[in-house]
JSON list of C-alpha atoms in Angstrom, two decimals:
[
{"chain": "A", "resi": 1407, "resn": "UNK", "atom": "CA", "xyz": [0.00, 0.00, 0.00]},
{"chain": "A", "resi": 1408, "resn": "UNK", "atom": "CA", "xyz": [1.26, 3.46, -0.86]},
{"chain": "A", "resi": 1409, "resn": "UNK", "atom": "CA", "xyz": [-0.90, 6.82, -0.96]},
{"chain": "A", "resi": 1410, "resn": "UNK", "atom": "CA", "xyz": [-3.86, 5.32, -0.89]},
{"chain": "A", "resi": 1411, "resn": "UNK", "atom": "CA", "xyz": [-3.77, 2.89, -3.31]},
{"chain": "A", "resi": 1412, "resn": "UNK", "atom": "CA", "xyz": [-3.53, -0.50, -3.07]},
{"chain": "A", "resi": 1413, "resn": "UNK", "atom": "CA", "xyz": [-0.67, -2.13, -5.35]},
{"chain": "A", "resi": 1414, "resn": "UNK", "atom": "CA", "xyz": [-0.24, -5.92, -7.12]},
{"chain": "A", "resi": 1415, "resn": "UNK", "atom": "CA", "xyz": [2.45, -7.93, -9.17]},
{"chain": "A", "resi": 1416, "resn": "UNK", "atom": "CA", "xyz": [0.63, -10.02, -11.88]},
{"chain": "A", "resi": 1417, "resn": "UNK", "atom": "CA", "xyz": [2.47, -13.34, -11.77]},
{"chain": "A", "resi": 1418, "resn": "UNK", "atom": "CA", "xyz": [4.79, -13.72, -14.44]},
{"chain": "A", "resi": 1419, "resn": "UNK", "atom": "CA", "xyz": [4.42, -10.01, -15.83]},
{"chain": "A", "resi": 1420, "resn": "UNK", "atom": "CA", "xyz": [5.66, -6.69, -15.93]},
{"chain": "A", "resi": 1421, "resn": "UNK", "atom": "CA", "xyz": [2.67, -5.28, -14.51]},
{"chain": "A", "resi": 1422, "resn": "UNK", "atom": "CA", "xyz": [2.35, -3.64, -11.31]},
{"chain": "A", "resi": 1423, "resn": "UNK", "atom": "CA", "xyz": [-1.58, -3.29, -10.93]},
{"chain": "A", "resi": 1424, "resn": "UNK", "atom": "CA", "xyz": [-2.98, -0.09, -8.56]},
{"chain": "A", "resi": 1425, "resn": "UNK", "atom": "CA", "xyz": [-6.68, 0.03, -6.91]},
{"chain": "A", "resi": 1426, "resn": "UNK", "atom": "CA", "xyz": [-8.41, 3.45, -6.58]},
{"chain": "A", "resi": 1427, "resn": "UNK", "atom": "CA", "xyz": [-7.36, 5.31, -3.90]},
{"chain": "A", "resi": 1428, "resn": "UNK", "atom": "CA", "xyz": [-9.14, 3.89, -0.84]},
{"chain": "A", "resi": 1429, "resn": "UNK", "atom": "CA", "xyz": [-10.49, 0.75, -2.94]},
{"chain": "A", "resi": 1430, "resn": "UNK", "atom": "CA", "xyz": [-9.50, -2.88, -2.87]},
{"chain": "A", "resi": 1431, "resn": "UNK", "atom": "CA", "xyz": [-10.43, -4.09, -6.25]},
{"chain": "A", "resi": 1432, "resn": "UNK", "atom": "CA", "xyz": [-8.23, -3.83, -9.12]},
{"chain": "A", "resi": 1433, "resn": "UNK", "atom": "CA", "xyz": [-9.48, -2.72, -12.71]},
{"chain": "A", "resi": 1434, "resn": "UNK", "atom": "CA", "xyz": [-7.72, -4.61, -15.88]},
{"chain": "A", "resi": 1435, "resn": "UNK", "atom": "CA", "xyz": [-6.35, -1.03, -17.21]},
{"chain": "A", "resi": 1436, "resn": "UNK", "atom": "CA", "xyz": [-4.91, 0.04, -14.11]},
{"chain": "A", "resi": 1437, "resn": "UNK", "atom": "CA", "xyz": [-1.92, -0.65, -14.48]},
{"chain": "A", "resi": 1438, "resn": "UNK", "atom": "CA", "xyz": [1.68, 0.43, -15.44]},
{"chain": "A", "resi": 1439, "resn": "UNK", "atom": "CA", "xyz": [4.96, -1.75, -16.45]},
{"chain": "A", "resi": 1440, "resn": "UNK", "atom": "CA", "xyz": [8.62, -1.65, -15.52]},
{"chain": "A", "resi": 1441, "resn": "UNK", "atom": "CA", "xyz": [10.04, 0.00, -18.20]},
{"chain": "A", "resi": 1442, "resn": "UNK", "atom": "CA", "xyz": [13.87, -0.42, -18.50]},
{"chain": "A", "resi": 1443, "resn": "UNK", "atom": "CA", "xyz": [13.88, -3.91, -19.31]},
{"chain": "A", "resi": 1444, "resn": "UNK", "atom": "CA", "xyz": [11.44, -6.81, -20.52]},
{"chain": "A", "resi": 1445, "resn": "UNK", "atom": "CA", "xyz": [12.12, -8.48, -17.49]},
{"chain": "A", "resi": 1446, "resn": "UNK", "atom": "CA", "xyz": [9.30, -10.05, -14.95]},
{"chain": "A", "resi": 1447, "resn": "UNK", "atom": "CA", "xyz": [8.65, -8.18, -12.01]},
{"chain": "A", "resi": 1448, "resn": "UNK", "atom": "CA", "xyz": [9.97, -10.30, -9.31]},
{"chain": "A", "resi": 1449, "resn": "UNK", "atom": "CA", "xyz": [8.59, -7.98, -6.26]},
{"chain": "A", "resi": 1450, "resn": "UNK", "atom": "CA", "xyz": [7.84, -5.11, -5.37]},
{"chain": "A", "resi": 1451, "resn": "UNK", "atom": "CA", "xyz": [8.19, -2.96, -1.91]},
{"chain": "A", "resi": 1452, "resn": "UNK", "atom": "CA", "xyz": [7.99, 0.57, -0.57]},
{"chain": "A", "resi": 1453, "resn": "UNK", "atom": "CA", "xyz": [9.83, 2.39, 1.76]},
{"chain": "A", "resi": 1454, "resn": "UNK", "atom": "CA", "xyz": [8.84, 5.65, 3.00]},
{"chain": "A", "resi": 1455, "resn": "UNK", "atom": "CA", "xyz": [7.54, 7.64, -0.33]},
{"chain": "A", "resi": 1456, "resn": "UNK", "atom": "CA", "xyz": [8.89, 5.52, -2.98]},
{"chain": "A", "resi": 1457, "resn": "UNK", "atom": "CA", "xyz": [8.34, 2.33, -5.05]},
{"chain": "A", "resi": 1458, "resn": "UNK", "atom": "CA", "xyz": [10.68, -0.14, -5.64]},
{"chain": "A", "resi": 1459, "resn": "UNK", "atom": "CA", "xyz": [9.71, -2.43, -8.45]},
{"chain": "A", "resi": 1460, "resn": "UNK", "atom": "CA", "xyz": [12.24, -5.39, -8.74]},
{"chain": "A", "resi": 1461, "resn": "UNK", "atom": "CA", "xyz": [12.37, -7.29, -12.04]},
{"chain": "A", "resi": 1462, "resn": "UNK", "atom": "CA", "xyz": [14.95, -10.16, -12.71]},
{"chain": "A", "resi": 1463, "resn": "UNK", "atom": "CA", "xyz": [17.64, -8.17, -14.24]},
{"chain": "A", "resi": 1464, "resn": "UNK", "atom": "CA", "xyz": [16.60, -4.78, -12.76]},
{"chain": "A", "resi": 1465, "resn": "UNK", "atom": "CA", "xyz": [14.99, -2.52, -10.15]},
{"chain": "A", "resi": 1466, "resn": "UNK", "atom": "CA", "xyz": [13.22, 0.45, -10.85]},
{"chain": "A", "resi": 1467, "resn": "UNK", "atom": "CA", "xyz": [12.14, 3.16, -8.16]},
{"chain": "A", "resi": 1468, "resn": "UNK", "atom": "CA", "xyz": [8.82, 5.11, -8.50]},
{"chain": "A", "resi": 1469, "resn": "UNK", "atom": "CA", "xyz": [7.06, 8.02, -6.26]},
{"chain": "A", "resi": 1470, "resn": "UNK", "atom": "CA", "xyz": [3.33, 8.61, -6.01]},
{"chain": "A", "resi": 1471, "resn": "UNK", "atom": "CA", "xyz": [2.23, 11.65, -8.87]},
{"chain": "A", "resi": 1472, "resn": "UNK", "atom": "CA", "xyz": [-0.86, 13.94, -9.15]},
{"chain": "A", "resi": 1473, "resn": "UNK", "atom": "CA", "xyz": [-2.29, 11.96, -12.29]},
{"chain": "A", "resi": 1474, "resn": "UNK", "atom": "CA", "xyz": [-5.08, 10.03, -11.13]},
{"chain": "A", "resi": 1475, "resn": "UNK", "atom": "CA", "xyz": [-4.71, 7.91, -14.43]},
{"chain": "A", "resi": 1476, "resn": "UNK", "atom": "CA", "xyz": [-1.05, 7.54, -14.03]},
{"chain": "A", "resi": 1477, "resn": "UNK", "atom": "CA", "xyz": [-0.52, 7.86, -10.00]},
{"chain": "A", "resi": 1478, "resn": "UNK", "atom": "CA", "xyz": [3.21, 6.19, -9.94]},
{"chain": "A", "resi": 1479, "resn": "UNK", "atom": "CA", "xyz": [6.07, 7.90, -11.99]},
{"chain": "A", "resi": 1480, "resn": "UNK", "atom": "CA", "xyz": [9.45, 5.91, -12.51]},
{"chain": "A", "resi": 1481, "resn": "UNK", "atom": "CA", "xyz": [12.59, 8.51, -11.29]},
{"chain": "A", "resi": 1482, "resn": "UNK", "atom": "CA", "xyz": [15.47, 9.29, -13.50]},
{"chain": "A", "resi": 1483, "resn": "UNK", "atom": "CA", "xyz": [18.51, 7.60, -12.69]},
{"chain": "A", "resi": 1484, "resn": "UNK", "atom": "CA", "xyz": [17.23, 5.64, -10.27]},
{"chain": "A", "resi": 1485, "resn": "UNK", "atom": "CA", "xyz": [17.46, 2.38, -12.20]},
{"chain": "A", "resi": 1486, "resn": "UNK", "atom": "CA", "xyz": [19.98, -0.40, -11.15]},
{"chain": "A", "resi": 1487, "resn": "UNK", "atom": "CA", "xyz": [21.46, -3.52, -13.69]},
{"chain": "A", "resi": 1488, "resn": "UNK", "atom": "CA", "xyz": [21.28, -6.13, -10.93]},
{"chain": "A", "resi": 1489, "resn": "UNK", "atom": "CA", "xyz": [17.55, -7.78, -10.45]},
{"chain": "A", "resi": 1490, "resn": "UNK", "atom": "CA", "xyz": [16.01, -9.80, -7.78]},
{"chain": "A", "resi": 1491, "resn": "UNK", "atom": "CA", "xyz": [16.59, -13.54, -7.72]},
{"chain": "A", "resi": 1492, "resn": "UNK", "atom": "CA", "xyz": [13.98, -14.37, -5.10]},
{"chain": "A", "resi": 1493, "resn": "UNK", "atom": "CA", "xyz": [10.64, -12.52, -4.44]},
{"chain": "A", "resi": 1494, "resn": "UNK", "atom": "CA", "xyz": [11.10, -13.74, -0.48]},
{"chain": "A", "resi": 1495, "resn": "UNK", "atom": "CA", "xyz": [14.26, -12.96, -0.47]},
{"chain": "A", "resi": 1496, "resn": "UNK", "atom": "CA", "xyz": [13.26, -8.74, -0.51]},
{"chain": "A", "resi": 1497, "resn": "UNK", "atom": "CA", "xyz": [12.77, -7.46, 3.34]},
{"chain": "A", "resi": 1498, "resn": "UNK", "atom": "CA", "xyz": [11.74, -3.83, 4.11]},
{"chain": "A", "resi": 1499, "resn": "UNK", "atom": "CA", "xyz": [14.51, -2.53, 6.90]},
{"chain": "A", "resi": 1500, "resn": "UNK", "atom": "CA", "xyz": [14.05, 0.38, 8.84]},
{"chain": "A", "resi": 1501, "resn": "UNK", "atom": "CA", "xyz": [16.95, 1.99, 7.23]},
{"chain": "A", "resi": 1502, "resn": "UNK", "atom": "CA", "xyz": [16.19, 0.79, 3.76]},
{"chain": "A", "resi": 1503, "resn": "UNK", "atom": "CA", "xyz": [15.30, -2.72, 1.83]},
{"chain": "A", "resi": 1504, "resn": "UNK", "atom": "CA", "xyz": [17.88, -5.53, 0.74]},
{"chain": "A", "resi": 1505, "resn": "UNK", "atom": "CA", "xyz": [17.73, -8.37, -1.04]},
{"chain": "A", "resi": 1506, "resn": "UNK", "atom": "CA", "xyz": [19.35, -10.92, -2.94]},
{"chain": "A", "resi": 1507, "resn": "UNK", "atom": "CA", "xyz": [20.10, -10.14, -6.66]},
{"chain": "A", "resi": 1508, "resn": "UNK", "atom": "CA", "xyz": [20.15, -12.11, -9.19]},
{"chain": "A", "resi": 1509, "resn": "UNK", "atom": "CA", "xyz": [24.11, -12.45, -9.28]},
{"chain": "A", "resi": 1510, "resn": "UNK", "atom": "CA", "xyz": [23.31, -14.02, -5.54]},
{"chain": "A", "resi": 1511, "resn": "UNK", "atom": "CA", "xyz": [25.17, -11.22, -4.23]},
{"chain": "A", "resi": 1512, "resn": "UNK", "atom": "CA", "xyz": [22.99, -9.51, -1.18]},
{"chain": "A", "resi": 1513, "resn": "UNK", "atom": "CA", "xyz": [22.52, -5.81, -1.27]},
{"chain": "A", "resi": 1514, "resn": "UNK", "atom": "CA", "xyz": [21.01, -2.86, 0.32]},
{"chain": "A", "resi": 1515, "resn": "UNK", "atom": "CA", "xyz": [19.55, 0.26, -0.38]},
{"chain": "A", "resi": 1516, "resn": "UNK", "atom": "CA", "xyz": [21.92, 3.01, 0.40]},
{"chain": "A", "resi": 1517, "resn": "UNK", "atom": "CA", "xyz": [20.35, 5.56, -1.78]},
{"chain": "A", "resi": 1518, "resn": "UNK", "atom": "CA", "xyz": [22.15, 3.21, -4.60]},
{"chain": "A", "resi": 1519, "resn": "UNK", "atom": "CA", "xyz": [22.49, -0.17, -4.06]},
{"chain": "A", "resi": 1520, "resn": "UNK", "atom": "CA", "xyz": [25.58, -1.43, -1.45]},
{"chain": "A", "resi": 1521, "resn": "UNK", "atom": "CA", "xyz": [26.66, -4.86, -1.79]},
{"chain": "A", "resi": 1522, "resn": "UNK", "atom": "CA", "xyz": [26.59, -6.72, 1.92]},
{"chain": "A", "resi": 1523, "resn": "UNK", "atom": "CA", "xyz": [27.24, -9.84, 1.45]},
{"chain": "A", "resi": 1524, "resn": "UNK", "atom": "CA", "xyz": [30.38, -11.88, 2.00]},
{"chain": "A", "resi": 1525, "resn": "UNK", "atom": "CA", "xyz": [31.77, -14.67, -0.66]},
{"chain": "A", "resi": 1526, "resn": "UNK", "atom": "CA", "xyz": [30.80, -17.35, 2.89]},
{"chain": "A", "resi": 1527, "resn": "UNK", "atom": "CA", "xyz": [27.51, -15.70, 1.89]},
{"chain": "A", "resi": 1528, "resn": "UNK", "atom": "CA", "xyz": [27.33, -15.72, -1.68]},
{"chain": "A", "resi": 1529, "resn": "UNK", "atom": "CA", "xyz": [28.83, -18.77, -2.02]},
{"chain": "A", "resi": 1530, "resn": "UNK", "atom": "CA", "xyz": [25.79, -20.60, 0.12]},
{"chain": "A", "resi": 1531, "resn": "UNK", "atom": "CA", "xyz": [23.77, -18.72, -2.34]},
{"chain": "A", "resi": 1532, "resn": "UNK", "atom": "CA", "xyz": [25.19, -19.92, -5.63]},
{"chain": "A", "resi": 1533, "resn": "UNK", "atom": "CA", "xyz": [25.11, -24.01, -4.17]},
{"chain": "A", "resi": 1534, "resn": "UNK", "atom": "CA", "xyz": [21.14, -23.47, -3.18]},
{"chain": "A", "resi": 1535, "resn": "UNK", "atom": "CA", "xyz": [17.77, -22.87, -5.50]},
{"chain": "A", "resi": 1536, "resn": "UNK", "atom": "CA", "xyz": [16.40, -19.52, -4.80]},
{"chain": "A", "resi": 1537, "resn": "UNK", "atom": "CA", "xyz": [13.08, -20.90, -4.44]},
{"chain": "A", "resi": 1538, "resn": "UNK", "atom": "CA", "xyz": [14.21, -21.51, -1.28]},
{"chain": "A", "resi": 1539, "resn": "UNK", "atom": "CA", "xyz": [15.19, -18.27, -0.24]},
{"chain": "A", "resi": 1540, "resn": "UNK", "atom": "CA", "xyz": [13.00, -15.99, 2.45]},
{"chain": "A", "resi": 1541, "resn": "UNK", "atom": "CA", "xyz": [14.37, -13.09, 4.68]},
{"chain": "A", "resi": 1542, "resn": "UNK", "atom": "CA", "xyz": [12.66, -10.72, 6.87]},
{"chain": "A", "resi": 1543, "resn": "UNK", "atom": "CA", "xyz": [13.98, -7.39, 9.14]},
{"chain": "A", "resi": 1544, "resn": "UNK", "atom": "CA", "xyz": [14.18, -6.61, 12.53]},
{"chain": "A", "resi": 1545, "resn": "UNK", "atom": "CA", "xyz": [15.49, -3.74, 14.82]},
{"chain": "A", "resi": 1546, "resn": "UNK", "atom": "CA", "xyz": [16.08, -4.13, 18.55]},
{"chain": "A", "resi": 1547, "resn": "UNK", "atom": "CA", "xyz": [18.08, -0.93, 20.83]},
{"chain": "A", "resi": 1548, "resn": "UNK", "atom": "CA", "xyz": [19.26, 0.49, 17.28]},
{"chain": "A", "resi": 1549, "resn": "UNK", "atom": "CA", "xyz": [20.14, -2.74, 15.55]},
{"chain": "A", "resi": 1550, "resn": "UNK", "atom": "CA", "xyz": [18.62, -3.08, 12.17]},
{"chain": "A", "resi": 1551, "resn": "UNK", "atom": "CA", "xyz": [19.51, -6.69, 11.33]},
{"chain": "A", "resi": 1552, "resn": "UNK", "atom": "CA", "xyz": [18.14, -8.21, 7.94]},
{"chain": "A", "resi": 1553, "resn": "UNK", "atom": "CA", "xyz": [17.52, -12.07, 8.34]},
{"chain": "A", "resi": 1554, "resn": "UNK", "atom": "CA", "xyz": [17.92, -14.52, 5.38]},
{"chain": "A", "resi": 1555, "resn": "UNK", "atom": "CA", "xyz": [16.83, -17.94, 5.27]},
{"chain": "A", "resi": 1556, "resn": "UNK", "atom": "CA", "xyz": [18.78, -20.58, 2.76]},
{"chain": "A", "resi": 1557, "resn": "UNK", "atom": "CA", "xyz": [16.34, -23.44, 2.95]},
{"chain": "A", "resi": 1558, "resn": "UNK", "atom": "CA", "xyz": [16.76, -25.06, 5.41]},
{"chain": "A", "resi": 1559, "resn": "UNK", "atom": "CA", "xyz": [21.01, -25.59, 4.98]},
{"chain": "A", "resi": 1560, "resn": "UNK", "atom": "CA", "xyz": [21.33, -22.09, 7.21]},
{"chain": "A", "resi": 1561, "resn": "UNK", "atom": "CA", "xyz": [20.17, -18.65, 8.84]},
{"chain": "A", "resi": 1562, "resn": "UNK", "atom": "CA", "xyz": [22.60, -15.90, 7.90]},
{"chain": "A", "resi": 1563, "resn": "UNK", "atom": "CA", "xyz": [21.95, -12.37, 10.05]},
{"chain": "A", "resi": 1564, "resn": "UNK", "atom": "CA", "xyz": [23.33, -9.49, 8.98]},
{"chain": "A", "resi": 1565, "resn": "UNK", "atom": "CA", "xyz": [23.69, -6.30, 11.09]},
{"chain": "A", "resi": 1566, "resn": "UNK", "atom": "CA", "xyz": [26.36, -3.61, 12.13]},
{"chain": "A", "resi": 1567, "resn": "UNK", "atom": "CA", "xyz": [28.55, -4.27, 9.18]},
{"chain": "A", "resi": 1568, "resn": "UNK", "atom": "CA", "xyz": [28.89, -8.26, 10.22]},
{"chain": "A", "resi": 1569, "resn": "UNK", "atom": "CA", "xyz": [27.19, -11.00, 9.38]},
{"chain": "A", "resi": 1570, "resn": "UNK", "atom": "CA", "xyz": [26.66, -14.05, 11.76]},
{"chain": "A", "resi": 1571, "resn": "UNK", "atom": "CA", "xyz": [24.45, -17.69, 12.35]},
{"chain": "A", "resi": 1572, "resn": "UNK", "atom": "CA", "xyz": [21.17, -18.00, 13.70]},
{"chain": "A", "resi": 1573, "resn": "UNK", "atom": "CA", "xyz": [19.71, -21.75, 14.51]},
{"chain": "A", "resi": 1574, "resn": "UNK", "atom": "CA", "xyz": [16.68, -22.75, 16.58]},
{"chain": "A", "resi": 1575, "resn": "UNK", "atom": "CA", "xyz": [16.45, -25.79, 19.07]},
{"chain": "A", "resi": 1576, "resn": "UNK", "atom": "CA", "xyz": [16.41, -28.74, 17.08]},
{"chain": "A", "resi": 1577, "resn": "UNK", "atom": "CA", "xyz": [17.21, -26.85, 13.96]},
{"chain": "A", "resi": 1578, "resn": "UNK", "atom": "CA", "xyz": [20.26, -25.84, 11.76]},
{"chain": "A", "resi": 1579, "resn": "UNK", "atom": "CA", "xyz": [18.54, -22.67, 10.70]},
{"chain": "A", "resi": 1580, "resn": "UNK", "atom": "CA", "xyz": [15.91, -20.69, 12.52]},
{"chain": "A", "resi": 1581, "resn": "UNK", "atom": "CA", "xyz": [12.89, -21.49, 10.75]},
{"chain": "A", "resi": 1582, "resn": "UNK", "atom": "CA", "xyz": [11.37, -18.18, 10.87]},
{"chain": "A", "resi": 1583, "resn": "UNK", "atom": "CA", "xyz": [9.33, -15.81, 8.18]},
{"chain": "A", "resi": 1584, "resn": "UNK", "atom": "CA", "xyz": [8.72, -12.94, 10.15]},
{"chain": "A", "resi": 1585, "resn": "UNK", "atom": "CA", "xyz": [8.70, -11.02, 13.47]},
{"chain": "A", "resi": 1586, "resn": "UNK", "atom": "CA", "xyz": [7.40, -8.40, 15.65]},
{"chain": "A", "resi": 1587, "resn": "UNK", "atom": "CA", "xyz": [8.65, -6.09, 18.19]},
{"chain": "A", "resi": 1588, "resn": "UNK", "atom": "CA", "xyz": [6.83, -5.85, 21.75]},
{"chain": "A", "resi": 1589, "resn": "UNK", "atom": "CA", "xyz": [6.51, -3.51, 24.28]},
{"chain": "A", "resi": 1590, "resn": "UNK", "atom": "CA", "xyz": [9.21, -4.67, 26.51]},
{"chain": "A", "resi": 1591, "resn": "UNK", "atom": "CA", "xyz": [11.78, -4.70, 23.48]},
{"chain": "A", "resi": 1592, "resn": "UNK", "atom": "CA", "xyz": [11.48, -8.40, 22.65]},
{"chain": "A", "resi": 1593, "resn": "UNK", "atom": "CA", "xyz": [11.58, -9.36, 19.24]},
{"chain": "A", "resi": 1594, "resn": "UNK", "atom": "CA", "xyz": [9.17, -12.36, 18.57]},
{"chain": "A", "resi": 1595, "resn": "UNK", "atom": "CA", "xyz": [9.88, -14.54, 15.15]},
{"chain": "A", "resi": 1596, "resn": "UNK", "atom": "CA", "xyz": [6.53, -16.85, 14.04]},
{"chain": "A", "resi": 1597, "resn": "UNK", "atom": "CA", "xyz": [6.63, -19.85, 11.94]},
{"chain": "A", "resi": 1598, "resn": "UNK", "atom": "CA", "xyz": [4.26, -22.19, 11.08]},
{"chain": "A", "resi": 1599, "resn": "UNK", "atom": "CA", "xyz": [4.66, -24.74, 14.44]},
{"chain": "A", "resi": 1600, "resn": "UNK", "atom": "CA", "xyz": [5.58, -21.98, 17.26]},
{"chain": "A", "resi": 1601, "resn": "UNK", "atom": "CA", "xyz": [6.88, -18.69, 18.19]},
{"chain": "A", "resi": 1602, "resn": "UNK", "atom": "CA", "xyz": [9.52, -17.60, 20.02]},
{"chain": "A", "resi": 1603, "resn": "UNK", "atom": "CA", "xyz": [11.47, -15.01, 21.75]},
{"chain": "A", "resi": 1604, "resn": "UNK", "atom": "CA", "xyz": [14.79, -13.85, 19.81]},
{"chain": "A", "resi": 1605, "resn": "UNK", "atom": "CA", "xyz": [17.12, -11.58, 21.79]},
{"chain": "A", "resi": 1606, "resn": "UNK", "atom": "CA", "xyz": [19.59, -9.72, 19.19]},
{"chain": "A", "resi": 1607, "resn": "UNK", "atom": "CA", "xyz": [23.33, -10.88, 19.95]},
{"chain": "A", "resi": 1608, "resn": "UNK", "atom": "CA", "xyz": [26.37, -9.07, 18.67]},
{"chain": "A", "resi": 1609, "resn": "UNK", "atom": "CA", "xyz": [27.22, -10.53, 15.32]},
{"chain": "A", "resi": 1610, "resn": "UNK", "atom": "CA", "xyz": [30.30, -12.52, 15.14]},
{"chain": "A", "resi": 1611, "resn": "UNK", "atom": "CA", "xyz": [31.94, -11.85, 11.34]},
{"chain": "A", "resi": 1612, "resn": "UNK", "atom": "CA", "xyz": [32.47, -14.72, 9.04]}
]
């Protein structure tokens, strides 16, 4: 959702479909496509006032506009050559997104996309299908951490400039797809059997 409207990836399309404002029903014509490449959208996600549409081989970044008709207008020079391999792979930060392009190499938004990820990283990425892939975001006392999920092979967690391992009991990997903060600064991560507490360590690098 983003000024009102409501916003939708047809599968295996360039189209990003928009409601009216305020409506939950999509018309056929409502629409408008990625335009840099003829690549399928993979995702898309907002953060703050923008639009990021992710194709396979690139991502395109769009604000809301006046035109009722047209209410989404790509910016100039605010295209990048590097796609989305994995539409679960995208997670909306509180400093930004990231996600896992299609070279398998992780990045976030930095006003221009950073590259994060270590060759340990990418290299877990390359030897795995993407289908596979989910990640999700999380910020306790000022860390912003981005979680990625490899399957089930491994959890990789990524905050202050390290990266480090996250299991659960019984588990390799934390077998998690998402989380919320509470009021007493726990972080709780739900899957599809339990939920549980997660208190934020200090990444070790590897």
């Amino acid at each position: 959702v983003l000024n009102g409207y409501f916003l939708a990836v047809r599968g295996a399309s360039q189209r990003c479909y928009f409601s009216a404002v305020g409506g939950i029903t999509f018309n056929a014509l409502d629409y408008f496509s990625a335009e840099t490449q003829p690549d399928e959208l993979v995702n898309i996600a907002t953060h703050g006032d923008e639009l990021w549409m992710f194709g396979q081989s690139t991502v395109e970044v769009y604000v809301p506009a006046p035109d009722p008709d047209a209410p989404f207008l790509r910016i100039n020079g605010r295209i990048f050559v590097m796609g989305c391999a994995a539409r679960d792979g995208v997670a909306r930060l509180d400093d930004g997104l990231a996600w896992v392009g299609q070279d398998r190499v992780v990045y976030h938004d930095a006003g221009v996309p950073v590259r994060i990820s270590t060759e340990t990283i990418e290299q877990a990425l390359v030897a795995n299908p993407t289908a596979d892939l989910t990640a999700w975001g999380y910020t306790v006392e000022g860390h912003i951490t981005y979680v990625l999920n490899i399957g089930t092979v491994a959890t990789f967690a990524f905050a202050n400039g390290k990266w480090t391992q996250f299991d659960g009991p019984g588990y390799d990997y934390l077998p998690a797809w998402s989380s919320a903060r509470l009021t007493d600064g726990k972080v709780v991560v739900g899957e599809d059997k339990k939920v549980a507490a997660l208190a934020i360590a200090m990444p070790e690098a590897i």
